[in-house]
JSON list of C-alpha atoms in Angstrom, two decimals:
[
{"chain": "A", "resi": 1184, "resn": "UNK", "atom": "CA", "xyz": [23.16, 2.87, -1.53]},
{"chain": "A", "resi": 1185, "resn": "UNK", "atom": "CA", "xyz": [19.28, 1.99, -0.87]},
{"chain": "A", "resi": 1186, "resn": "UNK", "atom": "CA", "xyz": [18.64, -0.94, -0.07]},
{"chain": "A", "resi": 1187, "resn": "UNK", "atom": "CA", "xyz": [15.01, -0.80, 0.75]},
{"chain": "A", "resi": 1188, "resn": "UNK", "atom": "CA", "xyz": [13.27, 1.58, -2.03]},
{"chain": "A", "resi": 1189, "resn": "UNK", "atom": "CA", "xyz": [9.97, 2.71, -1.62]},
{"chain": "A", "resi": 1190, "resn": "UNK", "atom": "CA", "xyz": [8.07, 4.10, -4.38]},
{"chain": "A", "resi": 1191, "resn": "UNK", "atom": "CA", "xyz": [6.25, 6.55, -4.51]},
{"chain": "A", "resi": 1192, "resn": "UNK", "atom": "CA", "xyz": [8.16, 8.66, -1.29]},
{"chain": "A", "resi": 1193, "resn": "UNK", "atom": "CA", "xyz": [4.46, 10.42, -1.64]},
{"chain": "A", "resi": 1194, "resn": "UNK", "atom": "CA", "xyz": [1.02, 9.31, -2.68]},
{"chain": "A", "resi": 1195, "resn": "UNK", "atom": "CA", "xyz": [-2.55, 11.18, -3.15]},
{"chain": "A", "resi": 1196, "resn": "UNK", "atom": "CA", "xyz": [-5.22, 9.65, -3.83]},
{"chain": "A", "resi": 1197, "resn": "UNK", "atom": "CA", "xyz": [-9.04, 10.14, -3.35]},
{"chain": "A", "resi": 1198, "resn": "UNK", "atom": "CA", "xyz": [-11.41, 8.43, -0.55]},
{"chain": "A", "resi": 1199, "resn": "UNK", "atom": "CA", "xyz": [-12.27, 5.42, -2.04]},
{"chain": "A", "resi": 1200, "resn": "UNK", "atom": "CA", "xyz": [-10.15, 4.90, -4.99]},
{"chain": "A", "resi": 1201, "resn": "UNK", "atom": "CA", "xyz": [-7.52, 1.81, -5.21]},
{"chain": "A", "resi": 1202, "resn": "UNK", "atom": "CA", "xyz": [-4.05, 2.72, -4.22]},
{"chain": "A", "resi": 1203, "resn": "UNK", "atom": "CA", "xyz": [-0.72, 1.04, -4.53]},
{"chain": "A", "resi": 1204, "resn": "UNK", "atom": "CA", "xyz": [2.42, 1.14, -2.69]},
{"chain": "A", "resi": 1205, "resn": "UNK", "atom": "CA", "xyz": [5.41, -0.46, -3.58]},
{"chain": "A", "resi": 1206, "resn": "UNK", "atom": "CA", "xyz": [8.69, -1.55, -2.20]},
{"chain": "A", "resi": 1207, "resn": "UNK", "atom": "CA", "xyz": [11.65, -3.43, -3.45]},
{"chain": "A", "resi": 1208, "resn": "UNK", "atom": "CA", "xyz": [14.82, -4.49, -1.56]},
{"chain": "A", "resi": 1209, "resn": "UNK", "atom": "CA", "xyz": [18.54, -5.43, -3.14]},
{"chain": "A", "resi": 1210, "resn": "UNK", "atom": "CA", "xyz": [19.38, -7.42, 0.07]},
{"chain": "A", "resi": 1211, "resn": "UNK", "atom": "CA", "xyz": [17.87, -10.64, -1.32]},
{"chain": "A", "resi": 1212, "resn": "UNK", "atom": "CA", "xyz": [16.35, -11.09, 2.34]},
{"chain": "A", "resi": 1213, "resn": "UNK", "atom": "CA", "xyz": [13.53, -13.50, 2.56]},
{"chain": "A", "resi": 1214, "resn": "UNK", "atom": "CA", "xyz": [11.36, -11.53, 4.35]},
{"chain": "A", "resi": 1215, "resn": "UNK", "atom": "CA", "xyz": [9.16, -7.94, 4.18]},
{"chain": "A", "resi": 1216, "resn": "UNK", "atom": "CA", "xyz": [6.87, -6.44, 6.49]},
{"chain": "A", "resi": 1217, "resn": "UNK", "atom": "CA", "xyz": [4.83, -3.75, 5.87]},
{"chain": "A", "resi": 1218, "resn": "UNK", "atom": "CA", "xyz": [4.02, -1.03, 8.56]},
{"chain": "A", "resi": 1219, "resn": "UNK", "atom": "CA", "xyz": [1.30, 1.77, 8.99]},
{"chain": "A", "resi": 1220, "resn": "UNK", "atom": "CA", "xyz": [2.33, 4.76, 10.91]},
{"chain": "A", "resi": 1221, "resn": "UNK", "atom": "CA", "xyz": [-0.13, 6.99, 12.02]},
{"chain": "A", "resi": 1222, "resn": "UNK", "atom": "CA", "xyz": [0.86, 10.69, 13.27]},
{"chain": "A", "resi": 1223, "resn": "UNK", "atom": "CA", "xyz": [2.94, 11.03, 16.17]},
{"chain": "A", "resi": 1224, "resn": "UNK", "atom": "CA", "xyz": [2.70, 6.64, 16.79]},
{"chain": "A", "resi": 1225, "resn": "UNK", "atom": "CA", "xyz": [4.50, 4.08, 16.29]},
{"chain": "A", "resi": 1226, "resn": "UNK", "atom": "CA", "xyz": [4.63, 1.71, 13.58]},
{"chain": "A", "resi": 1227, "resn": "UNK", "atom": "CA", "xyz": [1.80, -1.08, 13.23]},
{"chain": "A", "resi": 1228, "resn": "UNK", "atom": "CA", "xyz": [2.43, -4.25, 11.31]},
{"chain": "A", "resi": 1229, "resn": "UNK", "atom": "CA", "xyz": [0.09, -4.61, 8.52]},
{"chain": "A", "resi": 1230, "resn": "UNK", "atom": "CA", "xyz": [1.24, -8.12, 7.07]},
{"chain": "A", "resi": 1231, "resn": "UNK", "atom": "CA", "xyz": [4.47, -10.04, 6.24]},
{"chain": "A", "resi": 1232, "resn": "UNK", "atom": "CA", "xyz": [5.93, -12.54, 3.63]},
{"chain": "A", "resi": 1233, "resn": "UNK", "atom": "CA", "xyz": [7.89, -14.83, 4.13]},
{"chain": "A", "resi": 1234, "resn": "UNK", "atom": "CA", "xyz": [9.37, -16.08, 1.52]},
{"chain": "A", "resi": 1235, "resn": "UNK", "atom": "CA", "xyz": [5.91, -16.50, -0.32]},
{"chain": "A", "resi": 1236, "resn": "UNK", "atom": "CA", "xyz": [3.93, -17.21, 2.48]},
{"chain": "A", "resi": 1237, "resn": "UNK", "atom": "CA", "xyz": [1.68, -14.24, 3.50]},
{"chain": "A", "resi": 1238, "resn": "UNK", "atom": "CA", "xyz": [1.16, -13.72, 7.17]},
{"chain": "A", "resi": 1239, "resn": "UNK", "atom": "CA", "xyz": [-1.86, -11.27, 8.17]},
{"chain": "A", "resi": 1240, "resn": "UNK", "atom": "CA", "xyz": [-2.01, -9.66, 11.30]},
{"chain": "A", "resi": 1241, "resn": "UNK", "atom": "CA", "xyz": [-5.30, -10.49, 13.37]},
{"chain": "A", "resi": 1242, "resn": "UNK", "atom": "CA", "xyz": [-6.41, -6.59, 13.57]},
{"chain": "A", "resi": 1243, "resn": "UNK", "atom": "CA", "xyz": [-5.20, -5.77, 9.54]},
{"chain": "A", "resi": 1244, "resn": "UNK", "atom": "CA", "xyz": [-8.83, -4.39, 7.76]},
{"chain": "A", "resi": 1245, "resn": "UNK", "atom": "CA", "xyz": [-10.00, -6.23, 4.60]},
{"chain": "A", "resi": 1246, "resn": "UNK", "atom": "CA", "xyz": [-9.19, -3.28, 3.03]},
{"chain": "A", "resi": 1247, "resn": "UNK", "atom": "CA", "xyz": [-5.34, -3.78, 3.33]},
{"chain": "A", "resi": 1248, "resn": "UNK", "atom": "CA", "xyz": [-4.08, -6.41, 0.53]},
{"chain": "A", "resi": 1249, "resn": "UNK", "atom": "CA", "xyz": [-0.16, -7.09, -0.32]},
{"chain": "A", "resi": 1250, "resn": "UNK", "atom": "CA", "xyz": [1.56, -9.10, -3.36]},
{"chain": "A", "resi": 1251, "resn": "UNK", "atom": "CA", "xyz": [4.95, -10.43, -3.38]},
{"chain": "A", "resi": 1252, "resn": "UNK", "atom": "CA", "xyz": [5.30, -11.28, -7.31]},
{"chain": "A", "resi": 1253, "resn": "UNK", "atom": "CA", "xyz": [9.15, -12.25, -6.47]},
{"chain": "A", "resi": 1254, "resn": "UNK", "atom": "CA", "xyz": [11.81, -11.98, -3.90]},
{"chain": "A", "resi": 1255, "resn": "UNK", "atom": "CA", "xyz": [12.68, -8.04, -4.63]},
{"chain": "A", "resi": 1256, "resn": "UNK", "atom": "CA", "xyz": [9.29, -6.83, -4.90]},
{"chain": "A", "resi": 1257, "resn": "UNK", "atom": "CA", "xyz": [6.05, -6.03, -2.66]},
{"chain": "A", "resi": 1258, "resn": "UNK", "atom": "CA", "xyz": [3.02, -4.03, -3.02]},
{"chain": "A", "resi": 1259, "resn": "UNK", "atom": "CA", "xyz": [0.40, -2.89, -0.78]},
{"chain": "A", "resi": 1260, "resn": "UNK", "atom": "CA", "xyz": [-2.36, -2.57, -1.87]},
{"chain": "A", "resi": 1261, "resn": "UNK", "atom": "CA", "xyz": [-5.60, -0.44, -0.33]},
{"chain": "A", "resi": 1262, "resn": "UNK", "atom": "CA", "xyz": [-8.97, -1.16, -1.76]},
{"chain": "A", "resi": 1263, "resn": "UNK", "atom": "CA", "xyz": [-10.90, 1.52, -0.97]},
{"chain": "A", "resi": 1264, "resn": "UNK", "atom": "CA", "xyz": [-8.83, 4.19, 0.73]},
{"chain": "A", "resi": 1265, "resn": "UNK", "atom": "CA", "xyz": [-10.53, 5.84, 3.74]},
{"chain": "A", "resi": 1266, "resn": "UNK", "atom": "CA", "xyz": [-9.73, 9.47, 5.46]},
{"chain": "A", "resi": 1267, "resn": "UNK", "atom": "CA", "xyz": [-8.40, 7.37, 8.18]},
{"chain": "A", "resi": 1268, "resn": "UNK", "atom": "CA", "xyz": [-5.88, 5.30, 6.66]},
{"chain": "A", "resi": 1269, "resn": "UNK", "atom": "CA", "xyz": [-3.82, 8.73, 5.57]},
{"chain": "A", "resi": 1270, "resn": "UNK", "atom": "CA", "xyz": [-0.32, 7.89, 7.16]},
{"chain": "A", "resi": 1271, "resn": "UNK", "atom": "CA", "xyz": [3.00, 6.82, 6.33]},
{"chain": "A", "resi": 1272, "resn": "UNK", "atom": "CA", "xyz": [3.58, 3.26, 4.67]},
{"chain": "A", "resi": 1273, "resn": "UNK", "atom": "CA", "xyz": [6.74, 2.06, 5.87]},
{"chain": "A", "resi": 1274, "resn": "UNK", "atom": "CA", "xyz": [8.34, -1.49, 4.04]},
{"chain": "A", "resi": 1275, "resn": "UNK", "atom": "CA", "xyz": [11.10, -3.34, 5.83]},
{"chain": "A", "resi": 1276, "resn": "UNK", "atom": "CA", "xyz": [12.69, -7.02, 5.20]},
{"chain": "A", "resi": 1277, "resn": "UNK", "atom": "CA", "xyz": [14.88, -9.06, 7.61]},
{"chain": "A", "resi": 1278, "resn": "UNK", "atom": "CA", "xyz": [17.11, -11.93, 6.20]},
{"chain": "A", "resi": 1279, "resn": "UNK", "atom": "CA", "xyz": [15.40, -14.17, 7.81]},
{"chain": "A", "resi": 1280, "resn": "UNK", "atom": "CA", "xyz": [12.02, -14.60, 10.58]},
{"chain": "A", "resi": 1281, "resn": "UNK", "atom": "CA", "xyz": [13.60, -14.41, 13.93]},
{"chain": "A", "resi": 1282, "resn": "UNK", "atom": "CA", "xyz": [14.23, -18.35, 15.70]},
{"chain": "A", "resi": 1283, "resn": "UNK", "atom": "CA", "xyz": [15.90, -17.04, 19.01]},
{"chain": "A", "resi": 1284, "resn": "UNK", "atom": "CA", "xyz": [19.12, -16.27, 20.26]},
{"chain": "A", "resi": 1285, "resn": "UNK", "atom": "CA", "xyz": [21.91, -13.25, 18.15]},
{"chain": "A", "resi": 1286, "resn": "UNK", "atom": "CA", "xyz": [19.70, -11.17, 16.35]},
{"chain": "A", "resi": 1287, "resn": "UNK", "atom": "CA", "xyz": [17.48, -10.56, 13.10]},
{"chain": "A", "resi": 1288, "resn": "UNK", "atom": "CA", "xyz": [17.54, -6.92, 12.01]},
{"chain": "A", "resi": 1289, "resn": "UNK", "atom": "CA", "xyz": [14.60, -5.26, 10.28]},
{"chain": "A", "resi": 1290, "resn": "UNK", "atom": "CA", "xyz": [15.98, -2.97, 7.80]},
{"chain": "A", "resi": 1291, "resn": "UNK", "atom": "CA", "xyz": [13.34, -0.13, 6.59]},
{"chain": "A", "resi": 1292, "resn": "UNK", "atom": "CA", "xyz": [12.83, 1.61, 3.69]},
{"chain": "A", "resi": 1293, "resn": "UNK", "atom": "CA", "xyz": [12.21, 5.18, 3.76]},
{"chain": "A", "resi": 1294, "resn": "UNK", "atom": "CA", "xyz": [8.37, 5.10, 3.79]},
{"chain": "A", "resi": 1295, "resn": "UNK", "atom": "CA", "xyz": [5.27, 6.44, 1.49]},
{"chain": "A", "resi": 1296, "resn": "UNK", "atom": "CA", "xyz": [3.32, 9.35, 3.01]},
{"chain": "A", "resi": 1297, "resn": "UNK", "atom": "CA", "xyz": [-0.09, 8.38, 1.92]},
{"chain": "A", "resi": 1298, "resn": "UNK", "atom": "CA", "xyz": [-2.85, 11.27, 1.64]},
{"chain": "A", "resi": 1299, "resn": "UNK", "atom": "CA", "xyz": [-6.84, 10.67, 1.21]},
{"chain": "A", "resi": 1300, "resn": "UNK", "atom": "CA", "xyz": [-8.96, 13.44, -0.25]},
{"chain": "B", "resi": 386, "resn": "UNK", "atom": "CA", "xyz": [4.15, -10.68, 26.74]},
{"chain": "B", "resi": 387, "resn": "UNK", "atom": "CA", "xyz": [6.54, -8.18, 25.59]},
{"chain": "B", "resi": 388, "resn": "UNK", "atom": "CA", "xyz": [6.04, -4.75, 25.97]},
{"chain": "B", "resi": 389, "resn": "UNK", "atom": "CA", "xyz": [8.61, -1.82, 26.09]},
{"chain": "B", "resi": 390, "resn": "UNK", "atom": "CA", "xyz": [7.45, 1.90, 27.62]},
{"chain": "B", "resi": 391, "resn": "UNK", "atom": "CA", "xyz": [9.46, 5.24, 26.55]},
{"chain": "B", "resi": 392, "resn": "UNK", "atom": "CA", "xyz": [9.26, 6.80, 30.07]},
{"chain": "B", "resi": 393, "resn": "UNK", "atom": "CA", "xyz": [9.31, 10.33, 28.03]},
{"chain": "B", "resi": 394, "resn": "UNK", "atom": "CA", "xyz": [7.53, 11.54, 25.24]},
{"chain": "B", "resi": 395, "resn": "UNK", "atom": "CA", "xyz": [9.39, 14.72, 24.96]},
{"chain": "B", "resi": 396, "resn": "UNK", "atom": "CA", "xyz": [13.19, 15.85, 25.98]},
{"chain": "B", "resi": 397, "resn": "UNK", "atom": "CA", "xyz": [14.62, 18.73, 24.41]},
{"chain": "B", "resi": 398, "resn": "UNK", "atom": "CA", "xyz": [18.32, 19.69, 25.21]},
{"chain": "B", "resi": 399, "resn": "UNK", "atom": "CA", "xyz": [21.29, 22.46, 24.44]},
{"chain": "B", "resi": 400, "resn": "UNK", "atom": "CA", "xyz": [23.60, 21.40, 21.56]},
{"chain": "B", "resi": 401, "resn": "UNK", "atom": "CA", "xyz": [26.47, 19.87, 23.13]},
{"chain": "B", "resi": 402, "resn": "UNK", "atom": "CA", "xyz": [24.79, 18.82, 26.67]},
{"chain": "B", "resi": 403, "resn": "UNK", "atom": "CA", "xyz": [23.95, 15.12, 27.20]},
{"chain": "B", "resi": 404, "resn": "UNK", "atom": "CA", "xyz": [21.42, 12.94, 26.05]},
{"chain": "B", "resi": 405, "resn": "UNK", "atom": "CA", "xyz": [19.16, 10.38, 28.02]},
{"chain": "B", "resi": 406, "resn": "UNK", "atom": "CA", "xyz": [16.20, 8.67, 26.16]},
{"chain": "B", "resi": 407, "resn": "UNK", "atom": "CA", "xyz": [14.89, 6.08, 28.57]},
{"chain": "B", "resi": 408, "resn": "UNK", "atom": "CA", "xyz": [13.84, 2.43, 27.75]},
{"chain": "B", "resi": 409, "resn": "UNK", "atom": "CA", "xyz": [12.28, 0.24, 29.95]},
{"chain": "B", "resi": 410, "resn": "UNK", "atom": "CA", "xyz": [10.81, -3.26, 28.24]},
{"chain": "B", "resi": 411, "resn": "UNK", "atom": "CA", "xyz": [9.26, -6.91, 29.67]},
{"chain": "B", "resi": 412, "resn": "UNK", "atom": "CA", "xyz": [9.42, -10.16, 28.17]},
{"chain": "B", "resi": 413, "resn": "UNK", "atom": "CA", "xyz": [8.78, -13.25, 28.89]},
{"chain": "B", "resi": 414, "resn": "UNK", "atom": "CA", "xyz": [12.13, -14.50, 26.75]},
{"chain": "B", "resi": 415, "resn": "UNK", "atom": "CA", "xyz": [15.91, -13.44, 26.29]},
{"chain": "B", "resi": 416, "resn": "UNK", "atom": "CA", "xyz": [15.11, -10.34, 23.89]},
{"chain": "B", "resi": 417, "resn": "UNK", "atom": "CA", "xyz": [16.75, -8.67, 21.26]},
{"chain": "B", "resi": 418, "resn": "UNK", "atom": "CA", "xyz": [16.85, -4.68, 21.62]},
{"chain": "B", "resi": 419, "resn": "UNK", "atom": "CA", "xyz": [16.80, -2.12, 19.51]},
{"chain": "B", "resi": 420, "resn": "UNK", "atom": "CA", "xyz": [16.89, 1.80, 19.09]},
{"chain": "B", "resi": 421, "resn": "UNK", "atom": "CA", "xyz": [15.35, 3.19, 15.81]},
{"chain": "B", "resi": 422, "resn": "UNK", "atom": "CA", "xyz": [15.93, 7.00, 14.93]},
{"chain": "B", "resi": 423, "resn": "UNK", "atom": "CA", "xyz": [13.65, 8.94, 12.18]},
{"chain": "B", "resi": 424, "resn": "UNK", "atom": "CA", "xyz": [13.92, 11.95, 11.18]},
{"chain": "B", "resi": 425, "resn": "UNK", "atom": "CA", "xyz": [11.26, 13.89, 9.82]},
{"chain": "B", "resi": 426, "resn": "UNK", "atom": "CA", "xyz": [9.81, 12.37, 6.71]},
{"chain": "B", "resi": 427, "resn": "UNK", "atom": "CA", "xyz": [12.07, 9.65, 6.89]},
{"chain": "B", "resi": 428, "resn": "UNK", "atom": "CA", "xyz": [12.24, 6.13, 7.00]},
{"chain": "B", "resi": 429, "resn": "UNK", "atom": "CA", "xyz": [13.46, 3.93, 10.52]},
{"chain": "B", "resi": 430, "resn": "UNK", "atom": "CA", "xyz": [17.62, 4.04, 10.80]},
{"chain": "B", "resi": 431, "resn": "UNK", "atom": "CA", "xyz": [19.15, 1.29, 12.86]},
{"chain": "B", "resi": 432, "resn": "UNK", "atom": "CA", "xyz": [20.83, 3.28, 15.45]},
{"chain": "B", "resi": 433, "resn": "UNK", "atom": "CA", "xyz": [22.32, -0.02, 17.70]},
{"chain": "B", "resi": 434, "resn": "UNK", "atom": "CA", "xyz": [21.22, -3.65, 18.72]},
{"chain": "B", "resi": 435, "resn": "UNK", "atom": "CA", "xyz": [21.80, -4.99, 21.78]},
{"chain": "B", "resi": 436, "resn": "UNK", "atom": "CA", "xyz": [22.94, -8.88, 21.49]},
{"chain": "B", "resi": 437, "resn": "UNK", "atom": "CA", "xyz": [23.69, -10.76, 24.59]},
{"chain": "B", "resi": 438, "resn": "UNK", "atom": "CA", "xyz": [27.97, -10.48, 23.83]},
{"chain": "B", "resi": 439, "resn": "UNK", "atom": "CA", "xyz": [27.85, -7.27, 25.94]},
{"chain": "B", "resi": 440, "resn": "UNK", "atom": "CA", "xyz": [25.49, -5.23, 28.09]},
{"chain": "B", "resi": 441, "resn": "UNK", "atom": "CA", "xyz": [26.95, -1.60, 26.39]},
{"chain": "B", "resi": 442, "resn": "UNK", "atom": "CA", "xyz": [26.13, -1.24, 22.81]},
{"chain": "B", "resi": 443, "resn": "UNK", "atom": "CA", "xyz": [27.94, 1.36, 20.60]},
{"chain": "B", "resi": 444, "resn": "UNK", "atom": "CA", "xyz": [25.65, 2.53, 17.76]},
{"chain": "B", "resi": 445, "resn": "UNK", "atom": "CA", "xyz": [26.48, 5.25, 15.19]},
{"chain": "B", "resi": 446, "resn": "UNK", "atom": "CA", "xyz": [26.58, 9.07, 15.44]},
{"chain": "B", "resi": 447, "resn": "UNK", "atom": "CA", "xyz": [28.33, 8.51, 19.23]},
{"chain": "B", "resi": 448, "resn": "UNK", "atom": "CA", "xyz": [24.90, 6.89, 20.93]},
{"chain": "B", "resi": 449, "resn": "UNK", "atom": "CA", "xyz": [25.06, 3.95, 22.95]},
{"chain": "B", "resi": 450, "resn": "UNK", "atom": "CA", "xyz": [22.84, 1.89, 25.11]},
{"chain": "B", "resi": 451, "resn": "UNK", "atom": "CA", "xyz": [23.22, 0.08, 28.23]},
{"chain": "B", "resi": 452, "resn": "UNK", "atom": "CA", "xyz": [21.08, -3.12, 28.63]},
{"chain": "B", "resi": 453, "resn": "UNK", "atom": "CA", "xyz": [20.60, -3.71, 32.26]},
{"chain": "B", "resi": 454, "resn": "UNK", "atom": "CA", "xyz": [18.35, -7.06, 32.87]},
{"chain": "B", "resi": 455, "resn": "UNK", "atom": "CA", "xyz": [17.84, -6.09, 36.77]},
{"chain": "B", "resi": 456, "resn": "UNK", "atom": "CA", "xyz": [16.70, -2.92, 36.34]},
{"chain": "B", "resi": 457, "resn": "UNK", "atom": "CA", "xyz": [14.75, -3.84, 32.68]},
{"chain": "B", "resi": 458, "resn": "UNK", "atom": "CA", "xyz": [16.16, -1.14, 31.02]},
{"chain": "B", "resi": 459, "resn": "UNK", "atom": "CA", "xyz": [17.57, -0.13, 27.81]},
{"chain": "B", "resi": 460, "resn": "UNK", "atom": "CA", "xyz": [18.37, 3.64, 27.95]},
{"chain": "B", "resi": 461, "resn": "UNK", "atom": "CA", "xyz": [20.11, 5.36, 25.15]},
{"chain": "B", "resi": 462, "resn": "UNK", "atom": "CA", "xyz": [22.69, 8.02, 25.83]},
{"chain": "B", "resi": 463, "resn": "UNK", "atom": "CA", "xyz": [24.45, 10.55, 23.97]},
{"chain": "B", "resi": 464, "resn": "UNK", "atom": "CA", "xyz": [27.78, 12.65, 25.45]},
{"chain": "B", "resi": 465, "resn": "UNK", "atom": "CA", "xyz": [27.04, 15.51, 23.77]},
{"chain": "B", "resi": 466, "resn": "UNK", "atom": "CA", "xyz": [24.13, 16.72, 21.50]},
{"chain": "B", "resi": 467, "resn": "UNK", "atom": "CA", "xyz": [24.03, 17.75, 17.88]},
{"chain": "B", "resi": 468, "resn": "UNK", "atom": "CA", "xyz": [22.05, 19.69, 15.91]},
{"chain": "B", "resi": 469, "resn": "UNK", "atom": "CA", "xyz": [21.39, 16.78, 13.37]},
{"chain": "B", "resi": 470, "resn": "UNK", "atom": "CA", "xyz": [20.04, 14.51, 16.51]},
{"chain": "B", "resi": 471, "resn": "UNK", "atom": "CA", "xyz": [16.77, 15.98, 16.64]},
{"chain": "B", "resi": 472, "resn": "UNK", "atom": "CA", "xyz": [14.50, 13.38, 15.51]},
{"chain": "B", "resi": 473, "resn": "UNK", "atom": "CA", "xyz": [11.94, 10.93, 16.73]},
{"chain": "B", "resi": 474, "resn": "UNK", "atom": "CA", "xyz": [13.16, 7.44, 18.92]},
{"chain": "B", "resi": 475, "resn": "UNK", "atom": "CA", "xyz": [11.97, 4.37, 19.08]},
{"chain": "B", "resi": 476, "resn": "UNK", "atom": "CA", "xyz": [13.17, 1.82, 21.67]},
{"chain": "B", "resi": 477, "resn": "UNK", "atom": "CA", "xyz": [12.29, -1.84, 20.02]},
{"chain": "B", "resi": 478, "resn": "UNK", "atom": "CA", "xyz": [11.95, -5.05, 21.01]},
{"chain": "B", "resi": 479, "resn": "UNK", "atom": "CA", "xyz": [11.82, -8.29, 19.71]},
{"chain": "B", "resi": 480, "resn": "UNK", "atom": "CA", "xyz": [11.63, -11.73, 21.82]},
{"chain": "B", "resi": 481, "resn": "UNK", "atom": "CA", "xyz": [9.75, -14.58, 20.64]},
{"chain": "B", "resi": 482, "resn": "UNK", "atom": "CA", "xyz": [11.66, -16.95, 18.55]},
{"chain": "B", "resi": 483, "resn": "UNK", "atom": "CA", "xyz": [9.53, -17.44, 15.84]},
{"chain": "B", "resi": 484, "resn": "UNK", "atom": "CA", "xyz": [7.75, -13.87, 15.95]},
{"chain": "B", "resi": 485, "resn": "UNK", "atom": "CA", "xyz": [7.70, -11.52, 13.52]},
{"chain": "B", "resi": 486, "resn": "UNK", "atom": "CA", "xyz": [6.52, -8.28, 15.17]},
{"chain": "B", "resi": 487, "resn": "UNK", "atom": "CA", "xyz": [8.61, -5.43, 16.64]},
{"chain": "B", "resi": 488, "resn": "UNK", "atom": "CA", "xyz": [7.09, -4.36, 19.47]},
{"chain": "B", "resi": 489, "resn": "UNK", "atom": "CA", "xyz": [8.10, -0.57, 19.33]},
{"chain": "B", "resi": 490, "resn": "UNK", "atom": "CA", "xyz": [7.81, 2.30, 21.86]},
{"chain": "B", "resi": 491, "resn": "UNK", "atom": "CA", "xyz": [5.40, 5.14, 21.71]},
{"chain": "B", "resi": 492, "resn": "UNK", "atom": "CA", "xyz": [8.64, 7.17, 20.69]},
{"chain": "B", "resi": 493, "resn": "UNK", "atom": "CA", "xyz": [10.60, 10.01, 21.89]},
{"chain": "B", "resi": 494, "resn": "UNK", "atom": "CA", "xyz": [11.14, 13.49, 20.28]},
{"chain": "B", "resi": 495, "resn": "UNK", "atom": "CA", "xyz": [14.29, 14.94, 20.55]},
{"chain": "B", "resi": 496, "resn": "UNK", "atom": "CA", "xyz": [14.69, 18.81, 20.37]},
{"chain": "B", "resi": 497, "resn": "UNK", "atom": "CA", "xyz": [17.71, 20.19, 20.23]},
{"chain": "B", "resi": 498, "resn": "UNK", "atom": "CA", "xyz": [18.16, 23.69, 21.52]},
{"chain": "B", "resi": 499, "resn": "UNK", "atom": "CA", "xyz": [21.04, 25.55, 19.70]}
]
């Protein structure tokens, strides 16, 4: 059974028109993370909630937004898509943020292949 | 600072030989370690964690991982190769209490030759 969803699995859109991803989890897990993975790299955290909190990473563009309207649900959202930020949008939550010690697992969903024409 | 290096970006093996993926990390903290497995077009699968009960970890589909604190490594082994194996690997880890952020590897393809 899923338990991270991603929706759509793929997504076209044109350079420069608003895009949204989404994600929902059944885990109830208090946080999500979105990631960007570029060809043949690793994943890059975009942003996380927690809980309701939002938590940008320093290097994220402006051009990266994300909602968290409940505990289930996510978006990202991309202002003005560019030819560069084509990759795949991978969502993930964890239980809990990590305070040391045992471990916090990051559970991903299966991603959204993003493509800008 | 954290940091983990996948000493190979490429290892291709014969069905049914064995597998080495090799792991080395830093950290400035006790971590947590991780191996991640994707398949093509695929989301991240937890393949095993490493917690500090016990230095070998047993994941799923027969891998395992030996965390070795002198030598900071975390290399993932496999007995014996299948078919379904080939995918991309990412060594992961996490060590600040507090953080968020996975610090992942560059990855490592596996091929499997039949």
């Amino acid at each position: 059974d899923a338990m991270v969803i991603q929706n759509p699995r793929y997504q076209v859109t044109q350079f420069g028109k608003p895009v949204t991803l989404s994600c929902s989890q059944t885990l109830n897990h208090n946080v999500m993370y979105w990631y960007q993975q570029k060809s043949s790299q690793a994943p890059k955290l975009l942003f996380h909630y927690y809980d309701k909190d939002f938590n940008n990473e320093a290097d994220t563009p402006d051009n990266f937004q994300s909602r968290r309207p409940n505990t289930s649900f996510c978006f990202l959202d991309i202002r003005s898509p560019g030819l560069g930020d084509a990759a795949m949008y991978l969502c993930a939550t964890s239980r809990d943020r990590w305070k040391g010690g045992g471990i916090n697992i990051q559970y991903f969903g299966a991603g959204t292949r993003l493509s800008v024409l | 600072a954290q940091s983990v290096t996948q000493l190979d970006s490429h290892v291709s093996v014969s069905e049914g030989t064995p597998v080495l993926l090799r792991c080395n990390y830093s950290s400035s903290y006790s971590p947590s370690l991780f191996w991640y497995v994707q398949h093509p077009n695929k989301g991240l699968q937890l393949l095993l964690k490493y917690t500090s009960a016990a230095t070998l970890v047993k994941g799923i589909n027969g891998f395992e991982a030996e965390f070795k604190k002198s030598e900071t490594s975390f290399h993932l082994t496999k007995p014996s190769a299948h078919m379904s194996d080939a995918a991309e690997y990412f060594c992961v880890v996490s060590d600040k209490p507090g953080a968020n952020n996975l610090f992942f590897g560059t990855g490592t393809r596996l091929t499997v030759i039949p």
